Short mmCIF file of C-alpha atoms and ligand atoms in Angstrom, two decimals:
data_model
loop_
_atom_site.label_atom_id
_atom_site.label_comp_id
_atom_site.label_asym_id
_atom_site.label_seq_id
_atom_site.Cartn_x
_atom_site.Cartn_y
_atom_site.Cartn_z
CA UNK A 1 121.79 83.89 107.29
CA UNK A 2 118.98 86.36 108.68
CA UNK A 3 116.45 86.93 105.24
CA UNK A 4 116.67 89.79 103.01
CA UNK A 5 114.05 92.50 103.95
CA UNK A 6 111.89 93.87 101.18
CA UNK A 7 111.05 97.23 102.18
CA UNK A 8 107.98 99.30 101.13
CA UNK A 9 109.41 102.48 102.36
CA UNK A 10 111.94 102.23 99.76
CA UNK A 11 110.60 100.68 96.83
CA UNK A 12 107.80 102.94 97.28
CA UNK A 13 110.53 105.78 96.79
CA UNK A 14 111.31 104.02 93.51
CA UNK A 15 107.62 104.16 92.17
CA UNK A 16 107.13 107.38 93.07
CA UNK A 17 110.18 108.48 91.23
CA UNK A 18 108.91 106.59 88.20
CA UNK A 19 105.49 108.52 88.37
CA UNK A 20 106.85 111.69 88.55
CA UNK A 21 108.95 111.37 85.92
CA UNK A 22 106.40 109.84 83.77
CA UNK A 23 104.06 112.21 84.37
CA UNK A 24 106.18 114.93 83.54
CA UNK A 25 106.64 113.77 80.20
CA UNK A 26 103.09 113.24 79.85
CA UNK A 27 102.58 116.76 80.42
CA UNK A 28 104.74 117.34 78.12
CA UNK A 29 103.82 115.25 75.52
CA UNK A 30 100.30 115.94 76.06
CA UNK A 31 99.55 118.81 78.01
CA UNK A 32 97.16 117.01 80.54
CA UNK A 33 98.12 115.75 83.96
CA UNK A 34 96.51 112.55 86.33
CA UNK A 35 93.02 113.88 87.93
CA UNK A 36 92.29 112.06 90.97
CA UNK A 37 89.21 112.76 93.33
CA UNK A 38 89.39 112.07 96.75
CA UNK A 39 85.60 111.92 98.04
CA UNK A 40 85.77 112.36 102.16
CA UNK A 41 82.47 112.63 104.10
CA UNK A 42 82.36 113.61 107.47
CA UNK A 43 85.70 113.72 109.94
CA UNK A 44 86.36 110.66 110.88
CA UNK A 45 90.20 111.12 112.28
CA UNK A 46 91.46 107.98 110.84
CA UNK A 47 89.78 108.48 107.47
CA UNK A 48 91.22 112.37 107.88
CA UNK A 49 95.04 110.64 108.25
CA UNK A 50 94.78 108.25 105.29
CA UNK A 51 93.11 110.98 102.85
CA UNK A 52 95.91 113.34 104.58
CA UNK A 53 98.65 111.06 102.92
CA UNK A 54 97.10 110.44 99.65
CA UNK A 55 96.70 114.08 98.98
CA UNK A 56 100.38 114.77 99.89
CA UNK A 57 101.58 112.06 97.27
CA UNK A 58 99.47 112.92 94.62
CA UNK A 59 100.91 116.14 95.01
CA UNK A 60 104.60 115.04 95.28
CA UNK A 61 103.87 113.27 91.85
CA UNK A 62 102.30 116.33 90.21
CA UNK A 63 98.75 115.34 89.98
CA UNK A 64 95.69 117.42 90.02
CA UNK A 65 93.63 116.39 93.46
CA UNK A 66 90.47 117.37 94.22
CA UNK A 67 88.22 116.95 96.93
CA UNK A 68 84.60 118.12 96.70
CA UNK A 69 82.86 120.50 99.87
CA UNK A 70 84.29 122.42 102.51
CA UNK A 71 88.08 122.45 104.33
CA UNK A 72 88.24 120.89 107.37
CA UNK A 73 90.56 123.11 108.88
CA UNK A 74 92.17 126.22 108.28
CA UNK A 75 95.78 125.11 108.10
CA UNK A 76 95.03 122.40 105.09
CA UNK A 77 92.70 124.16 102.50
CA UNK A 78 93.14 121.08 100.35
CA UNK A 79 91.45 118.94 102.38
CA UNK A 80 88.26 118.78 102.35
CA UNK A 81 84.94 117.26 103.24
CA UNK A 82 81.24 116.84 102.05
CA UNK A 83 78.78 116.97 104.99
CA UNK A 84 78.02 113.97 107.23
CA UNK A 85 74.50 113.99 106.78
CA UNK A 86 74.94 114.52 103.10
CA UNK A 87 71.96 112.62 101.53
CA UNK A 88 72.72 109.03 99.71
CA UNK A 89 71.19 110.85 96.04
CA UNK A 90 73.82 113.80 96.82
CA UNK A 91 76.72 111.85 97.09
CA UNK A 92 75.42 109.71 93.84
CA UNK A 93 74.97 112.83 92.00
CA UNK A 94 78.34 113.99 93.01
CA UNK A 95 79.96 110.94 91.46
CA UNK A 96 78.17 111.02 88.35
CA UNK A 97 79.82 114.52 87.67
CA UNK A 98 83.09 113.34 88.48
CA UNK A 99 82.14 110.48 86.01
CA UNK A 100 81.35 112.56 83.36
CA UNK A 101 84.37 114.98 83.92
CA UNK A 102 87.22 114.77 81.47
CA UNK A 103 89.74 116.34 83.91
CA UNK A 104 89.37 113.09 86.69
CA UNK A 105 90.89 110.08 86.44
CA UNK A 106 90.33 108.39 89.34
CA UNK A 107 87.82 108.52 91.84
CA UNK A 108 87.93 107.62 95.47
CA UNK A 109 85.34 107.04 98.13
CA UNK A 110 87.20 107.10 101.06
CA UNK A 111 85.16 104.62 103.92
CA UNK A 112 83.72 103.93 106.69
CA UNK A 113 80.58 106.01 105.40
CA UNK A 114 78.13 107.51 107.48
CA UNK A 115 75.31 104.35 107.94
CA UNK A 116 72.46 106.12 106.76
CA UNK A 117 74.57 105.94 102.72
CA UNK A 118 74.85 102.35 101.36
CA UNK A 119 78.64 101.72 100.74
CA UNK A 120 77.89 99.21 97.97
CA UNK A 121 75.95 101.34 95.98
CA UNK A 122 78.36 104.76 96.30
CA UNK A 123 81.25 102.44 95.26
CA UNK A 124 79.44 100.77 92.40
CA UNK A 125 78.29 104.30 91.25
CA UNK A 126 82.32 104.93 89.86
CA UNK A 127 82.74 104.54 86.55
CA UNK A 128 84.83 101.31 86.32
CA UNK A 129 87.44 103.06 83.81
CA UNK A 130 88.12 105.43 86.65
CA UNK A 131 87.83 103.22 89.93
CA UNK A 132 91.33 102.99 90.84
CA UNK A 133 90.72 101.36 93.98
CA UNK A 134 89.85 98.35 91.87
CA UNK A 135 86.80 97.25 93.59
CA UNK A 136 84.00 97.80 91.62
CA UNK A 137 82.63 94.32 90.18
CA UNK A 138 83.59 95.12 86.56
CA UNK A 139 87.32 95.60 87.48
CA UNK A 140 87.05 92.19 90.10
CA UNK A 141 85.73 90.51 86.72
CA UNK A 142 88.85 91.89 85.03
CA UNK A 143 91.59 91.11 87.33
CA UNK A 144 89.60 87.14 86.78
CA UNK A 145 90.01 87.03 83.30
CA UNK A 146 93.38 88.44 83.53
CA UNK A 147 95.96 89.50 80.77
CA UNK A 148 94.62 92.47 78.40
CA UNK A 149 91.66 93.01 80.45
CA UNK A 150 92.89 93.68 83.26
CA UNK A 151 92.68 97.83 84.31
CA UNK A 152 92.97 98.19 87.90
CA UNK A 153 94.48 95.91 89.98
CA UNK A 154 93.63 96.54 93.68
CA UNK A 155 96.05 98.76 95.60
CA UNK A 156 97.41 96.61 98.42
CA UNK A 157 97.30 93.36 96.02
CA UNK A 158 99.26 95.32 93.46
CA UNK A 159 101.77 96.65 95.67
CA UNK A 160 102.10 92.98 97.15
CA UNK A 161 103.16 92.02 94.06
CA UNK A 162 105.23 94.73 93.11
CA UNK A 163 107.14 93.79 95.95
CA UNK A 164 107.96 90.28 95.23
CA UNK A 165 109.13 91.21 91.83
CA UNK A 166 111.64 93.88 92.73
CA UNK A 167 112.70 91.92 95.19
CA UNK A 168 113.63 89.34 92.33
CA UNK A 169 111.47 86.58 93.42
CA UNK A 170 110.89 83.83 91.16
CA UNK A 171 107.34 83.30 90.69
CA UNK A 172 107.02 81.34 87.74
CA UNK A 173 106.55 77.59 89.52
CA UNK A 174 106.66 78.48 92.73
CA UNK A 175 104.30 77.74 95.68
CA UNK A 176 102.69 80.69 96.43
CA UNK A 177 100.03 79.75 99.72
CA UNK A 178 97.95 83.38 100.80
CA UNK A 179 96.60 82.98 104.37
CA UNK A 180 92.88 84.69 104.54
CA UNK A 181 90.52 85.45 101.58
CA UNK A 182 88.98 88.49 102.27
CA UNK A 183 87.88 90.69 99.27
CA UNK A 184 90.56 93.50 99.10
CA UNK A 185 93.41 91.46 99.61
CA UNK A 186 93.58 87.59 100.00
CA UNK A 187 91.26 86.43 97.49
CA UNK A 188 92.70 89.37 94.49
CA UNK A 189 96.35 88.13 95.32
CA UNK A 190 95.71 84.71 95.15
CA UNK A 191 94.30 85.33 91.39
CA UNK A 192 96.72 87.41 90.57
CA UNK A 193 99.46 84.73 90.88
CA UNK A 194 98.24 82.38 89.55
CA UNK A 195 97.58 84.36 86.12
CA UNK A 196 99.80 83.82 82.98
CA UNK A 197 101.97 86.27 82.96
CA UNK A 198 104.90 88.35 84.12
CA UNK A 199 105.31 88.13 88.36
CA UNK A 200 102.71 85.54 88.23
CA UNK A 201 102.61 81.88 86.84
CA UNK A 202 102.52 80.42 90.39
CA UNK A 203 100.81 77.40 92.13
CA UNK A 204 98.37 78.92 94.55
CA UNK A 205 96.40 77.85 97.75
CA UNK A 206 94.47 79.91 100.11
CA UNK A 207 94.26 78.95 103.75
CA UNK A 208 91.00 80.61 106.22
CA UNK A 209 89.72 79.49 109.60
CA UNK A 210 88.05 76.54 108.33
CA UNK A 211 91.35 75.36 106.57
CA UNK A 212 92.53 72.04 108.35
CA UNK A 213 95.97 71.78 108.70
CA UNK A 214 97.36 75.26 108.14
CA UNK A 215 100.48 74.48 109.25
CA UNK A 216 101.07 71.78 106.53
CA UNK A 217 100.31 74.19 103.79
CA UNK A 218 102.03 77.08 104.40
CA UNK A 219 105.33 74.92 105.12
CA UNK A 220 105.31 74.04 100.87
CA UNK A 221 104.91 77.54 100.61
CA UNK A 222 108.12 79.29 98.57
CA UNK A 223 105.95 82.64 98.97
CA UNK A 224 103.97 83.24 102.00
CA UNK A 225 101.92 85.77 101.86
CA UNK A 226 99.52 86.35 105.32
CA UNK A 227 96.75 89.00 105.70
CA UNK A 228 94.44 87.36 108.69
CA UNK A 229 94.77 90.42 111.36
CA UNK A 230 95.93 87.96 113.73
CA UNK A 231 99.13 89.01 115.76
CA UNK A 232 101.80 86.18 115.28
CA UNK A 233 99.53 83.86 113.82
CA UNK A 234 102.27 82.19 111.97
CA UNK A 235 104.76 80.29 114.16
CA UNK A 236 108.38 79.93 112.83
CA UNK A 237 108.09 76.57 112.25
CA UNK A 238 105.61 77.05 109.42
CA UNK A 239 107.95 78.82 107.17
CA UNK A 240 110.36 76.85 104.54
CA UNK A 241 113.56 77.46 104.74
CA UNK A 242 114.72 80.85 103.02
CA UNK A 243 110.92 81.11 101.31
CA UNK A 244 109.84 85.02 100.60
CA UNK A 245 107.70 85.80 103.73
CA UNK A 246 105.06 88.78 102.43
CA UNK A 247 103.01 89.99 106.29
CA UNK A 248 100.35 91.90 105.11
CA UNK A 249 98.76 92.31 109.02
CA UNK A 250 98.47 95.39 110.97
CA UNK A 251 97.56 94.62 114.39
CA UNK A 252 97.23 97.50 117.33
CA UNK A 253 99.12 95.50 120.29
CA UNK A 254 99.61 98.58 122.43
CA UNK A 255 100.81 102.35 122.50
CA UNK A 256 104.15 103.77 123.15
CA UNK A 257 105.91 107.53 122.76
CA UNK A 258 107.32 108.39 120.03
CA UNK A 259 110.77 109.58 119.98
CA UNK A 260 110.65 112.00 117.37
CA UNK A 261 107.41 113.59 118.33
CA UNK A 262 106.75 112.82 121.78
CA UNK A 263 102.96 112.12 121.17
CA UNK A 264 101.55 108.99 122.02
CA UNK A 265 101.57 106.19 118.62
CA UNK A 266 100.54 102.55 118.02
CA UNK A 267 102.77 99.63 118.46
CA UNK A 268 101.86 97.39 115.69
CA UNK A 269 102.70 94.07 114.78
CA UNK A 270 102.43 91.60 111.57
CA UNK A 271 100.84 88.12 111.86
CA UNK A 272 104.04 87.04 111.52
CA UNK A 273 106.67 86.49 114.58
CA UNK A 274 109.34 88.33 112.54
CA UNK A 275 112.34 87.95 115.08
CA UNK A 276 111.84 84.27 114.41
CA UNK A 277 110.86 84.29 111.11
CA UNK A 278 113.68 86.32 109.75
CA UNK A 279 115.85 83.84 110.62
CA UNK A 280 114.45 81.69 108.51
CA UNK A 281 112.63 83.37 105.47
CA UNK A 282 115.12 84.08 102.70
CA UNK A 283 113.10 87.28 102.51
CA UNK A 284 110.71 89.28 104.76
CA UNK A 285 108.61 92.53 104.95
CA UNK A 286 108.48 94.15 108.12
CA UNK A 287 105.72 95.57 110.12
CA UNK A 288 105.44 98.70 109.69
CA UNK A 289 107.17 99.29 106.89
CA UNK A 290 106.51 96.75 104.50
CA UNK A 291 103.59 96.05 102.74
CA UNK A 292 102.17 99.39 104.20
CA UNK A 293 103.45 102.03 102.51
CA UNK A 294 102.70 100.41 98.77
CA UNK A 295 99.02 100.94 99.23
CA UNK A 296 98.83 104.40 98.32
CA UNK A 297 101.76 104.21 95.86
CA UNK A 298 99.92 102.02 93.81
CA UNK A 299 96.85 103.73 93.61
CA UNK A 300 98.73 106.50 92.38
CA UNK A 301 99.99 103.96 90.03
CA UNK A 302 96.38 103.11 88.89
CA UNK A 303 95.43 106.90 88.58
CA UNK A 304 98.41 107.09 85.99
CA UNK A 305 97.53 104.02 84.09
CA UNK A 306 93.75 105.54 83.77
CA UNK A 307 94.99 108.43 81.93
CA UNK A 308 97.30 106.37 79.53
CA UNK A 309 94.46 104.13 79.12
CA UNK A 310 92.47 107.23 78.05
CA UNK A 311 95.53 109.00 75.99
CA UNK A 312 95.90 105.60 74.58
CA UNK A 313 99.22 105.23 75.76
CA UNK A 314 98.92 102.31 78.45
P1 NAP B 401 89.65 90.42 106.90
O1 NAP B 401 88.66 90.94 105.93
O2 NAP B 401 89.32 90.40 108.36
O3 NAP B 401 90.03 88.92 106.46
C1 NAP B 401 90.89 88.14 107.24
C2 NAP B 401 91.03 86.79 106.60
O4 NAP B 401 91.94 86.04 107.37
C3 NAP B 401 89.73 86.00 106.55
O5 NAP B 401 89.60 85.34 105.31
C4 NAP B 401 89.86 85.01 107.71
O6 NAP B 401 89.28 83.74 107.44
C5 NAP B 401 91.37 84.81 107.77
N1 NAP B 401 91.77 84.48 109.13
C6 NAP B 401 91.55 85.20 110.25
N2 NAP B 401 92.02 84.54 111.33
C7 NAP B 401 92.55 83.39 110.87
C8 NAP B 401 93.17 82.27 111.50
N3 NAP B 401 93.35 82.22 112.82
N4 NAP B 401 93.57 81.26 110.70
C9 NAP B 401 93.39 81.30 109.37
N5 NAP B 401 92.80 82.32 108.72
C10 NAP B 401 92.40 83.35 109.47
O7 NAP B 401 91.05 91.19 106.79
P2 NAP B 401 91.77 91.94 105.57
O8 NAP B 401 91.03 93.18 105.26
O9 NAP B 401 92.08 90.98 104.48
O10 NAP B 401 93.12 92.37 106.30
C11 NAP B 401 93.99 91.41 106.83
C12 NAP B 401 95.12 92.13 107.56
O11 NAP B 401 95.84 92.93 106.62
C13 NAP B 401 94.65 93.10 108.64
O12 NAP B 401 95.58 93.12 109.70
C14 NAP B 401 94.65 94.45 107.95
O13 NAP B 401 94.85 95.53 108.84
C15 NAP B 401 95.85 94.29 107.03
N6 NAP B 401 95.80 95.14 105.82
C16 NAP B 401 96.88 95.90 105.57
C17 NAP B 401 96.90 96.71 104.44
C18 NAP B 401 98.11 97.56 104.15
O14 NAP B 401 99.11 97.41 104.79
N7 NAP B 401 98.10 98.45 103.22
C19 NAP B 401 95.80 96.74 103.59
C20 NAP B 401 94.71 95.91 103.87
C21 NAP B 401 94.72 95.10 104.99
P3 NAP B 401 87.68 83.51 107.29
O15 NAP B 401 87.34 84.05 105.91
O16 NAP B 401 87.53 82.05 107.36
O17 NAP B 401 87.03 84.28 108.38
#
């Protein structure tokens, strides 16, 4: 029987739904709404999409956005962007005020920035209590230590696991094997499953390009959950029987037209041969549509949990 497909377009509808609704009552309640800060410098067009997207959902979900300096265009007043050769003790200064503003929540430094700013620095400048990218070292500590401490999962690892619990997945024994350890998503989703806890509770091994054997590990796997950037890098063969198959890759293999719009779009593929696969997995995320769309849904999460946190509500 082909797997079940766990879609992010839909249980991202679901979140969404909850936020709203939570945040109405908030509102309510306590006359404040979520304050997230989107910090854009420069134009880069693929930076412009993504900061495009997260403005439209924090919208949808009835949070104040800001963005600090000038519209980039006419048509989107709301979007805005400080100036690329906007000095490094600028853009510091410009987070310390949204540090010390009441009204923000969350703040976001939306990279690539220019070269001449050191990324580290900008992104360690965030107050950790309102980094809801979950990347400064305080909240990496946290998500460690796990339980009570933890503020801010990161986005994409959070929404990974969102995922696998909606999808009723058991966790709680199972062998969870994450191929690639990279910072912002391999390495934070291994930890989080194997925490005590809810969604968690599992075995866990991570698998990289000096692994030996990768094939042998990820066939114990009952989750598999792959973010290399490598196009089909896992071969049917590797998956057990009717395991929960999580492809986290986005790979560019070519362009086509789209039918809707006519213009020309990317043709992207997992790292997982998901004809194949889906034959086998008991469950499967798609590419695109899977893991995608939970990114930005859970940092909207995160910028809701920072003002419970702060109304002492969380
Ligand atoms: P990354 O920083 O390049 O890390 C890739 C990891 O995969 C590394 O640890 C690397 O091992 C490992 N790897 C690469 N090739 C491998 C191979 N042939 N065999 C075994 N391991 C291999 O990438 P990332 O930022 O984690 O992203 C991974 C993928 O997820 C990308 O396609 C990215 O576009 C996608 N992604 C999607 C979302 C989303 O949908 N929202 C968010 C983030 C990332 P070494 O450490 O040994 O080099």
């Amino acid at each position: 029987m082909p797997a079940k497909l766990i879609l992010g377009t839909e249980i991202r509808e679901q979140i969404l739904e909850e936020i709203t609704k939570e945040v109405a009552e908030i509102k309510g309640k306590h006359g404040v709404v979520p304050g997230l800060v989107t910090i854009l410098v420069g134009a880069n067009p693929a930076s412009i999409s993504y900061v495009t997207l997260k403005i439209q959902t924090a919208h949808r979900v009835g949070f104040k956005e800001m963005m600090p300096g000038k519209p980039i265009n006419e048509s989107n007043p709301d979007l805005k962007s400080l100036p690329v050769d906007i000095s490094e003790a600028d853009l510091l200064a410009t987070i310390d005020n949204y540090n010390k503003d009441d009204s923000v929540n969350g703040i976001l430094v939306q990279l690539p920035l220019p070269k001449h700013i050191d990324e580290k620095k900008v992104l360690n400048a965030i107050d950790p209590d309102k980094d809801v990218d979950g990347f400064h070292p305080v909240n990496v500590g946290r998500l460690m230590i796990g339980g009570s401490e933890v503020k801010f999962a990161p986005c994409t690892p959070a929404g990974i696991q969102e995922m696998i619990v909606r999808a009723g997945v058991e966790t709680s024994g199972a062998e969870v094997v994450v191929v690639g350890r990279s910072n912002i998503v391999g390495k934070p989703i291994a930890n989080m499953m194997l925490q005590k806890g809810p969604g968690a509770n599992s075995t866990v091994t991570i698998v990289h390009t000096r692994t030996k054997d990768m094939a042998s590990h990820c066939k114990r796997a009952d989750i598999l959950i792959v973010a290399a950037g490598v196009p089909d890098l896992v071969k049917p063969e590797w998956i057990k029987p009717g395991a929960c198959v999580i492809d986290v890759g986005v790979n560019r293999v070519g362009e086509k037209v789209s039918e809707k719009t006519g213009k020309k779009i990317a043709i992207l593929k997992g790292d997982v041969n998901f004809d194949a696969a889906k034959e086998i997995a008991g469950y499967i995320t798609p590419v695109p549509g899977g893991v995608g769309p939970m990114t930005i849904t859970m940092l909207m999460k995160n910028t809701l949990k920072s003002l419970k946190f702060k109304l002492g509500i969380a």
